[in-house]
C-alpha positions as a Python dict, from the first residue, in 0.01 Angstrom:
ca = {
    (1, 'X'): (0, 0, 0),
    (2, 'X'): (181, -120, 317),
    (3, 'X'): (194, 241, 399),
    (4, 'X'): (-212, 284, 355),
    (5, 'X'): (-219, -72, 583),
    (6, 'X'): (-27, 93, 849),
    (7, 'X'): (-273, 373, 846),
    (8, 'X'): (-583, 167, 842),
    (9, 'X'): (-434, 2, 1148),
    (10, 'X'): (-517, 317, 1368),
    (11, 'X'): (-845, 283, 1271),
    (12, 'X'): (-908, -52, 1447),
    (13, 'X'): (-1158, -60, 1712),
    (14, 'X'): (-1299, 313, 1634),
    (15, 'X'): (-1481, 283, 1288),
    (16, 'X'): (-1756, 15, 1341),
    (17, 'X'): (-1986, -37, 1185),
    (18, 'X'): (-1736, 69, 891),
    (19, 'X'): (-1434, -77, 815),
    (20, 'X'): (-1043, 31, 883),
    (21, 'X'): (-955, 176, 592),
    (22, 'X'): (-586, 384, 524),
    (23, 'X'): (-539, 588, 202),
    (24, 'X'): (-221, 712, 12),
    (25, 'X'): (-194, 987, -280),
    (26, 'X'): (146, 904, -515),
    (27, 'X'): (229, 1153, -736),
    (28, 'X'): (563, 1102, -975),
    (29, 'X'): (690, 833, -719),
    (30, 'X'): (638, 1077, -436),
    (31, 'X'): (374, 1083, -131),
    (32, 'X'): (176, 1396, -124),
    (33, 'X'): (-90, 1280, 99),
    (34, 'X'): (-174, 989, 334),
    (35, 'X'): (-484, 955, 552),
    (36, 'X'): (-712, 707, 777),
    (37, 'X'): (-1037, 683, 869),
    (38, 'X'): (-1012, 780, 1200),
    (39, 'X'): (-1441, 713, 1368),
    (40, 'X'): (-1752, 613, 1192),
    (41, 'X'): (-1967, 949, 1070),
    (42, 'X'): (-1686, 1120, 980),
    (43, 'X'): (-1494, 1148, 640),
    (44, 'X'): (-1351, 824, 497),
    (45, 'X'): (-946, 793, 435),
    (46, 'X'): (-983, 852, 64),
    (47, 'X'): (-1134, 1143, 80),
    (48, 'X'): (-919, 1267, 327),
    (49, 'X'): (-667, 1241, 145),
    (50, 'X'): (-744, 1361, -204),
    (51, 'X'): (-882, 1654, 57),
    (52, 'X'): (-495, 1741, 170),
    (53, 'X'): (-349, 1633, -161),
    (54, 'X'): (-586, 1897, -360),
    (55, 'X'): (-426, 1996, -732),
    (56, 'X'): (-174, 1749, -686),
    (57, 'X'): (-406, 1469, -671),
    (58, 'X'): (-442, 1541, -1090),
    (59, 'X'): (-278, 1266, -1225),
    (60, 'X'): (-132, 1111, -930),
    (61, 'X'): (-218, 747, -849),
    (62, 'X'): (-416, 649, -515),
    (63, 'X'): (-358, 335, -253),
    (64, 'X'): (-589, 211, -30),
    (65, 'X'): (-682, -107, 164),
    (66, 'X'): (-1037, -176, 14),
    (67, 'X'): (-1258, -118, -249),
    (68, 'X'): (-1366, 241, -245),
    (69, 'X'): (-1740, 300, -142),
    (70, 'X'): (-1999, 428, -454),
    (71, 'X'): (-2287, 490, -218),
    (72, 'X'): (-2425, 770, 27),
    (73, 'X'): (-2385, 694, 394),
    (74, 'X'): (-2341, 935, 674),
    (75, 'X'): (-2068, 1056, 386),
    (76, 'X'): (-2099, 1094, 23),
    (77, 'X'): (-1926, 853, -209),
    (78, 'X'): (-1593, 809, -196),
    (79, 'X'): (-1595, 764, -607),
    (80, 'X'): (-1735, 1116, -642),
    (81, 'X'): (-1458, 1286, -523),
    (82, 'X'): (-1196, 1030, -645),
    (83, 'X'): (-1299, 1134, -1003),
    (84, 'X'): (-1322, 1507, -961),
    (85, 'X'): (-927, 1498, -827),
    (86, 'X'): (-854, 1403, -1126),
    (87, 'X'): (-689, 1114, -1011),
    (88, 'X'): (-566, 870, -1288),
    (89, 'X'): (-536, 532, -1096),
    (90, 'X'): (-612, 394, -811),
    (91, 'X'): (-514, 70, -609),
    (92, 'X'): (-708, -98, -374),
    (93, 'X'): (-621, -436, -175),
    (94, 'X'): (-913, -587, -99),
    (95, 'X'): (-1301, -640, -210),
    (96, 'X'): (-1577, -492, 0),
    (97, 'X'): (-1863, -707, 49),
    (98, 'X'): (-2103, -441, 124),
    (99, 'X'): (-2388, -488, -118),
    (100, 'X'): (-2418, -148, -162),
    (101, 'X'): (-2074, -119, -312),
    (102, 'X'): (-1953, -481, -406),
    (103, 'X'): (-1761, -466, -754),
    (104, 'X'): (-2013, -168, -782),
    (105, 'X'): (-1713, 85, -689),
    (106, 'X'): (-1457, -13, -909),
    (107, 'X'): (-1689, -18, -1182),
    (108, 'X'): (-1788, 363, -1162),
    (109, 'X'): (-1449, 469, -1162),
    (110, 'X'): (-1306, 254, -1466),
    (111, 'X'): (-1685, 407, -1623),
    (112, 'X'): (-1528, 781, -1586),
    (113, 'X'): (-1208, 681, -1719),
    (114, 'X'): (-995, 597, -1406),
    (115, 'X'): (-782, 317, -1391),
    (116, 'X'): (-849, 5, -1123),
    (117, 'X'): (-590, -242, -1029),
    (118, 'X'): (-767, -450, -751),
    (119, 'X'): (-557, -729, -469),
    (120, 'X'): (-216, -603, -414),
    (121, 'X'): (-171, -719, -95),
    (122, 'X'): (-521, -843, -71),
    (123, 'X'): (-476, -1129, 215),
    (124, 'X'): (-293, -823, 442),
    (125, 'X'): (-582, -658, 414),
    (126, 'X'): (-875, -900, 481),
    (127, 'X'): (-652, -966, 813),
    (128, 'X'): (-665, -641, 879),
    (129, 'X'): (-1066, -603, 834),
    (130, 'X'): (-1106, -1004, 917),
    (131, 'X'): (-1382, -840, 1177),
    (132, 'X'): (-1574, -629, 964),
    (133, 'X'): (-1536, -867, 690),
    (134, 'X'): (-1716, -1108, 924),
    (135, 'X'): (-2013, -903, 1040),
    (136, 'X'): (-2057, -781, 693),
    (137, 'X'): (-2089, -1119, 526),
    (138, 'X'): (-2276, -1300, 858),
    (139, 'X'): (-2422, -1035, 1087),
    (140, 'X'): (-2208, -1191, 1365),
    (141, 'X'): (-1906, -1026, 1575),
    (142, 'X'): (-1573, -1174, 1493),
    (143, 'X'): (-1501, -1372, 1834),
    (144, 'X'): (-1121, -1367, 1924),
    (145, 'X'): (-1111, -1567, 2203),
    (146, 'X'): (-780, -1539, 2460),
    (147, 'X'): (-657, -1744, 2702),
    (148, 'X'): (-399, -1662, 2944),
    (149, 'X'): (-253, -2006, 3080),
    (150, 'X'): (52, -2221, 3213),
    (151, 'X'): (292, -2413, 3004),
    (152, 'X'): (81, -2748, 3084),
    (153, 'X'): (-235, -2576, 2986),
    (154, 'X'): (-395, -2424, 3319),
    (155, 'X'): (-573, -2073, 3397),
    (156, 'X'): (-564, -2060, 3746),
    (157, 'X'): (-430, -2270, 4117),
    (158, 'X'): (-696, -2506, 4188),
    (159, 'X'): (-798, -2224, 4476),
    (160, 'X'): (-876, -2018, 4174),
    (161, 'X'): (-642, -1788, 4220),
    (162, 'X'): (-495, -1633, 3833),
    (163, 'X'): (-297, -1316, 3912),
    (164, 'X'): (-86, -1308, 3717),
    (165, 'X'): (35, -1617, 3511),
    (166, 'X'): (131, -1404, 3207),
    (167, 'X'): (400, -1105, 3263),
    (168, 'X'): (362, -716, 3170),
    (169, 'X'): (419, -769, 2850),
    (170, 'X'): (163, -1022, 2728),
    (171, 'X'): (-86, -817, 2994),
    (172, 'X'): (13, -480, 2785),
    (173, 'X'): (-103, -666, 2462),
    (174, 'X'): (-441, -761, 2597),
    (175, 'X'): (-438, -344, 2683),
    (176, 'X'): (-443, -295, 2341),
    (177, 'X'): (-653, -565, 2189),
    (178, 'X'): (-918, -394, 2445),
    (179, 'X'): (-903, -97, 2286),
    (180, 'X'): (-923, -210, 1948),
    (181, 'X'): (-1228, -454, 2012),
    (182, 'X'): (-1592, -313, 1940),
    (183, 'X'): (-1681, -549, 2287),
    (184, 'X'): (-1508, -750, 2557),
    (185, 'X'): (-1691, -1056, 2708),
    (186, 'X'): (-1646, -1283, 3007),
    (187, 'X'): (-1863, -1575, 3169),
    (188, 'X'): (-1980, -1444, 3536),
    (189, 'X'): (-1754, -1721, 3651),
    (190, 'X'): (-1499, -1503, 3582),
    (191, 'X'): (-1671, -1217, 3698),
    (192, 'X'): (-1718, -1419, 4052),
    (193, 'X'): (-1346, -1526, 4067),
    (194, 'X'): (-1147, -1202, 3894),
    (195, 'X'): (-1391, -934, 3978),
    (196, 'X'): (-1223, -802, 3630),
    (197, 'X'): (-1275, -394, 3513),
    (198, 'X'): (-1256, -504, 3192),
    (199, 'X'): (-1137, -162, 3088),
    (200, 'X'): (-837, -22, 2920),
    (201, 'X'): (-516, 98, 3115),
    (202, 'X'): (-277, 206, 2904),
    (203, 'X'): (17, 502, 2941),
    (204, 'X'): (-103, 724, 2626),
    (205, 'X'): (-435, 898, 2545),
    (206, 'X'): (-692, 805, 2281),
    (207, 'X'): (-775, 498, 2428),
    (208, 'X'): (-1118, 397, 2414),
    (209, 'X'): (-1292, 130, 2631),
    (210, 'X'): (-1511, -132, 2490),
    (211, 'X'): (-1875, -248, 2545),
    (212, 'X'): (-1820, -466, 2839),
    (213, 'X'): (-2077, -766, 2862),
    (214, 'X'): (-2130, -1020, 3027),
    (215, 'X'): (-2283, -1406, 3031),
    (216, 'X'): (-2519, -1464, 3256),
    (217, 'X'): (-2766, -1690, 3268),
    (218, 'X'): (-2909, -1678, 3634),
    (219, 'X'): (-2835, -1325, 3703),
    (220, 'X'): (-2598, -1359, 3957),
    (221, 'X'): (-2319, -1084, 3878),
    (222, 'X'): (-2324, -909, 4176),
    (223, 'X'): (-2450, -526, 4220),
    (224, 'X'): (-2069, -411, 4343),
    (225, 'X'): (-1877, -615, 4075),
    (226, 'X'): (-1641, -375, 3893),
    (227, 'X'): (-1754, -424, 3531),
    (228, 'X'): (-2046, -262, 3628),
    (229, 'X'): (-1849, 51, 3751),
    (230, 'X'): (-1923, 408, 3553),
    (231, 'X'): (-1712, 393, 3226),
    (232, 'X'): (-1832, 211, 2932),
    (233, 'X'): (-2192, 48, 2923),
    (234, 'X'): (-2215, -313, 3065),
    (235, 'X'): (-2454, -557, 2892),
    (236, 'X'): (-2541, -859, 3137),
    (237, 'X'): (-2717, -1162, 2911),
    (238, 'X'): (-2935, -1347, 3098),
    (239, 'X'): (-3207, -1621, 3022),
    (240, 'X'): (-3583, -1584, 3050),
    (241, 'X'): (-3563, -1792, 3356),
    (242, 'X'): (-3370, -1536, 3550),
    (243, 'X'): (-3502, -1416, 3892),
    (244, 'X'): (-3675, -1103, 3840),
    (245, 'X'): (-3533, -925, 4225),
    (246, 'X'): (-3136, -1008, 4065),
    (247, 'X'): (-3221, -841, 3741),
    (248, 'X'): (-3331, -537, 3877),
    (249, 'X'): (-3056, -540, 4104),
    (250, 'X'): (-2807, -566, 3819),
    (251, 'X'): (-3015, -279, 3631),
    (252, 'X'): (-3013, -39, 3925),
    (253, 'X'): (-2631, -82, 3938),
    (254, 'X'): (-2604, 56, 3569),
    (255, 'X'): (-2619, -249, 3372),
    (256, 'X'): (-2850, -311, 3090),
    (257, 'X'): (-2972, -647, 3080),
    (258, 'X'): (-3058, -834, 2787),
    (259, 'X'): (-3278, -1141, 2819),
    (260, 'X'): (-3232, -1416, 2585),
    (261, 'X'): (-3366, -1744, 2514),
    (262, 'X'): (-3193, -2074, 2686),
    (263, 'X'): (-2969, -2288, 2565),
    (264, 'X'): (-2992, -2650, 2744),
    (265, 'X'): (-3004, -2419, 3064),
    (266, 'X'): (-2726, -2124, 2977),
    (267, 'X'): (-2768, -1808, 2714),
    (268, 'X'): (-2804, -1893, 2369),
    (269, 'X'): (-2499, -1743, 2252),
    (270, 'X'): (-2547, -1750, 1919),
    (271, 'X'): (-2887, -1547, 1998),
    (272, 'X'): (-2650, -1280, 2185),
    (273, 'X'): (-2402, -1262, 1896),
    (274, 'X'): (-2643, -1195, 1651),
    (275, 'X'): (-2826, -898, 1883),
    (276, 'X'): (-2452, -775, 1920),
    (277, 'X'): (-2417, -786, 1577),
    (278, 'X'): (-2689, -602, 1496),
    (279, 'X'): (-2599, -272, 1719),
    (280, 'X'): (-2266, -259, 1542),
    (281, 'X'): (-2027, -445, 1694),
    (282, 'X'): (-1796, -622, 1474),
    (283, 'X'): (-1486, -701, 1708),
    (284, 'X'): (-1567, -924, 2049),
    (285, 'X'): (-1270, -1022, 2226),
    (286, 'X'): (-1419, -1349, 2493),
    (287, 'X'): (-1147, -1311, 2836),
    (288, 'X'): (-1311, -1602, 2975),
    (289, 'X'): (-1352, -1838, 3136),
    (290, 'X'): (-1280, -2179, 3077),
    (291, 'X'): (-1675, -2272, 3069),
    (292, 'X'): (-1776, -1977, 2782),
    (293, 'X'): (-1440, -2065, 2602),
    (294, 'X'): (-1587, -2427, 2560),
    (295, 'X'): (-1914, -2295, 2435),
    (296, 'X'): (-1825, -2091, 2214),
    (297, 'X'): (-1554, -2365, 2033),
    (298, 'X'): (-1862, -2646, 2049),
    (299, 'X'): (-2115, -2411, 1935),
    (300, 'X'): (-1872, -2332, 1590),
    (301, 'X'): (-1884, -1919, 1658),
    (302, 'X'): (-1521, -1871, 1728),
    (303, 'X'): (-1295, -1666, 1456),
    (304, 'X'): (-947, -1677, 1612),
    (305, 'X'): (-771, -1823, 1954),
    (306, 'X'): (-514, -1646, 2146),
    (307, 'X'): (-391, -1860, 2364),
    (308, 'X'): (-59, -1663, 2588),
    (309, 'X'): (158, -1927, 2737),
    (310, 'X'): (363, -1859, 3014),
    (311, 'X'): (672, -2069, 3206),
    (312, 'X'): (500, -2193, 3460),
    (313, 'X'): (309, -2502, 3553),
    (314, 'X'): (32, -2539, 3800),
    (315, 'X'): (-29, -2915, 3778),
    (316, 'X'): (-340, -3147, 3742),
    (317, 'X'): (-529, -2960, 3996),
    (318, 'X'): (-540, -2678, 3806),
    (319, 'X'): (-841, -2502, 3643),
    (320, 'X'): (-828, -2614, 3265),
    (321, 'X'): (-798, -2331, 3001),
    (322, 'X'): (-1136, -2478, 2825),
    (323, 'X'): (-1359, -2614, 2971),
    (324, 'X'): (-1560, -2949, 2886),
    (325, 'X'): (-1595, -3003, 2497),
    (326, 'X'): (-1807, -3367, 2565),
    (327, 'X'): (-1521, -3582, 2300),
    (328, 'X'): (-1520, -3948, 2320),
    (329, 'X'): (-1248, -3932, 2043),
    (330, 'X'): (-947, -3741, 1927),
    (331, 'X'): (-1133, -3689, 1594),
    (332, 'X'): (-1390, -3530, 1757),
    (333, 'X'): (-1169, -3264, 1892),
    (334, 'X'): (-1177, -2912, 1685),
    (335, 'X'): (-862, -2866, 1519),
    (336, 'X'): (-708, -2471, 1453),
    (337, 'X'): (-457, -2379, 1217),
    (338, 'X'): (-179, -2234, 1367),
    (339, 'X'): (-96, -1914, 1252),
    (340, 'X'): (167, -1699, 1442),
    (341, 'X'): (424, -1848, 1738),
    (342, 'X'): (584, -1558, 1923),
    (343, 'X'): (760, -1418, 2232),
    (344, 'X'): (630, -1179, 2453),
    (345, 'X'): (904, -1160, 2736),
    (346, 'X'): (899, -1438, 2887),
    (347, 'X'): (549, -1568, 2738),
    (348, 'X'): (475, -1706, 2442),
    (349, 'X'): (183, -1621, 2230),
    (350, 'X'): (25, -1861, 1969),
    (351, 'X'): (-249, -1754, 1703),
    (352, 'X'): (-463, -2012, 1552),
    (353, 'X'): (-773, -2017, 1336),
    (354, 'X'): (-1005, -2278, 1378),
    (355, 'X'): (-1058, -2530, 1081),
    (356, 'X'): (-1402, -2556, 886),
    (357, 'X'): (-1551, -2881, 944),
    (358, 'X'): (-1522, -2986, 641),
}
């Protein structure tokens, strides 16, 4: 199972709207076949898998990370073929919530005669798919957001100037989380200060850019600005209220631009979640800044922090890694559960998870 986990893995930021799903054929304590799903529309792991294993799938034992599928999609059922190979168990880590195949996969195969063990390493797993998990059982994206600051909590100089707190390392990582998010997002402050690509640039091939998008309200991302450079599509989400001329500015330079109610002034965000949501995208990862960070944590839609720490420190007159959150009290503050502390050269990167309220 850590094996099919491994696999699912390369999945990650290539199969959405479907999950990331890995797959492992056992046979008399020996691996005959091992497989991912590698892009949406195109065959899932297990039957990959049973596909390379062929006879000696009869009586082996199969492993993967969720609960095989029982319904037709773009691809037949992954129970149909797990019964003709004559497969006589399979293992699978964690629970789908799809309603089209909820508890409604295992129970077709124990019907023909296979046997189901369901969880082994379940809470691996639902890490693994924590984003589809989320858009399956709310709609929404699963919002990562990262934040790249000094030691005493600060994202940029108080000239504005960022480049670059973290080192190569930590920037490598944020490389990679690009290219396994459905969507990358940033406030056009950050747009105005970083004039950011918000592409990936990493030494290998296979790497796939993300939807790029954008917050912004009055429309004032400028025509040049890089994130609106050929590459991957650029969604700009402005409010009713923006000026016509700067729209179709924006929309001549490439950018689609989505107009959404307001929010006390700014983009309803939860209203541009749930329209990302509904074209597929399961994974956003929010770069910034401080402002959008803040919005997000008050208006309860982030999944996970990021937060990369490096040795330096830029002082009170620094730009603050999030921006106002309106507390009167400690108790007021939102409170994360600290998951992961590690080093990244010289940086340090922590991994929370925000409490419920409750």
């Amino acid at each position: 199972m850590r094996r099919a986990l491994e696999l699912a893995e390369r999945g990650l930021g290539r199969t959405s709207p479907n999950p990331a799903v890995g797959a492992v054929v056992v046979r008399e304590g020996e691996v005959v076949a091992e497989a991912w799903h590698q892009r949406a529309g195109e065959l899932h792991a297990e039957r990959l898998a049973l596909l390379q294993a062929g006879e000696r799938a009869r009586g082996a034992e199969l492993y993967c990370t969720l609960e095989p599928c029982c319904h037709y999609g773009r691809t037949p059922p992954c129970t149909d073929i797990i019964i003709q190979s004559g497969v006589s168990a399979v293992w699978y880590a964690a629970d789908d919530p799809d309603p089209r195949c909820a508890g409604k996969g295992a129970e077709t195969l124990r019907a023909a005669g296979v046997t189901v063990h369901r969880g082994l390493l379940a809470p691996e797993a639902e890490r693994l798919n924590e984003a589809y998990l989320q858009h399956k059982r709310t709609g929404l994206p699963f919002v990562t957001v990262k934040l790249a600051c000094s030691l005493d909590g600060k994202v940029a100089t108080r000239t504005g100037q960022s480049r670059w707190i973290t080192g190569p390392e930590a920037r490598t990582l944020v490389h990679e989380l690009r290219d396994r998010s459905d969507a990358v997002m940033v406030g056009v402050g950050t747009v105005l200060a970083d004039d950011p690509q918000l592409n990936v640039r990493l030494d290998r091939e296979g790497t796939s850019d993300p939807l790029r998008v954008v917050v912004d309200s009055r429309a004032r991302t400028p025509a040049e600005a890089r994130v609106l450079a050929p590459g991957a599509p650029c969604v700009v989400a402005v409010t009713t209220g923006a000026a016509p001329d700067r729209v179709q500015k924006l929309v001549a330079a490439g950018a689609e631009v989505l107009s959404l109610p307001s929010d006390h002034g700014q983009v309803d965000l939860r209203a541009l979640l749930t329209e990302l949501g509904a074209r597929g995208v399961m994974s956003l990862l929010c770069e910034g800044g401080p402002t959008l960070a803040a919005s997000l944590l008050t208006a309860g839609l982030v999944n996970k922090c990021l937060f990369f720490y490096a040795p330096k420190l830029l002082g009170s007159e620094g730009l603050s890694a999030v921006g106002e959150l309106g507390l009167d009290e400690v108790a007021q503050a939102p409170t994360l559960r600290l998951e992961e502390v590690r080093r990244l050269g010289d940086d340090l990167l922590v991994t929370a998870y925000p409490c419920s309220p409750d």
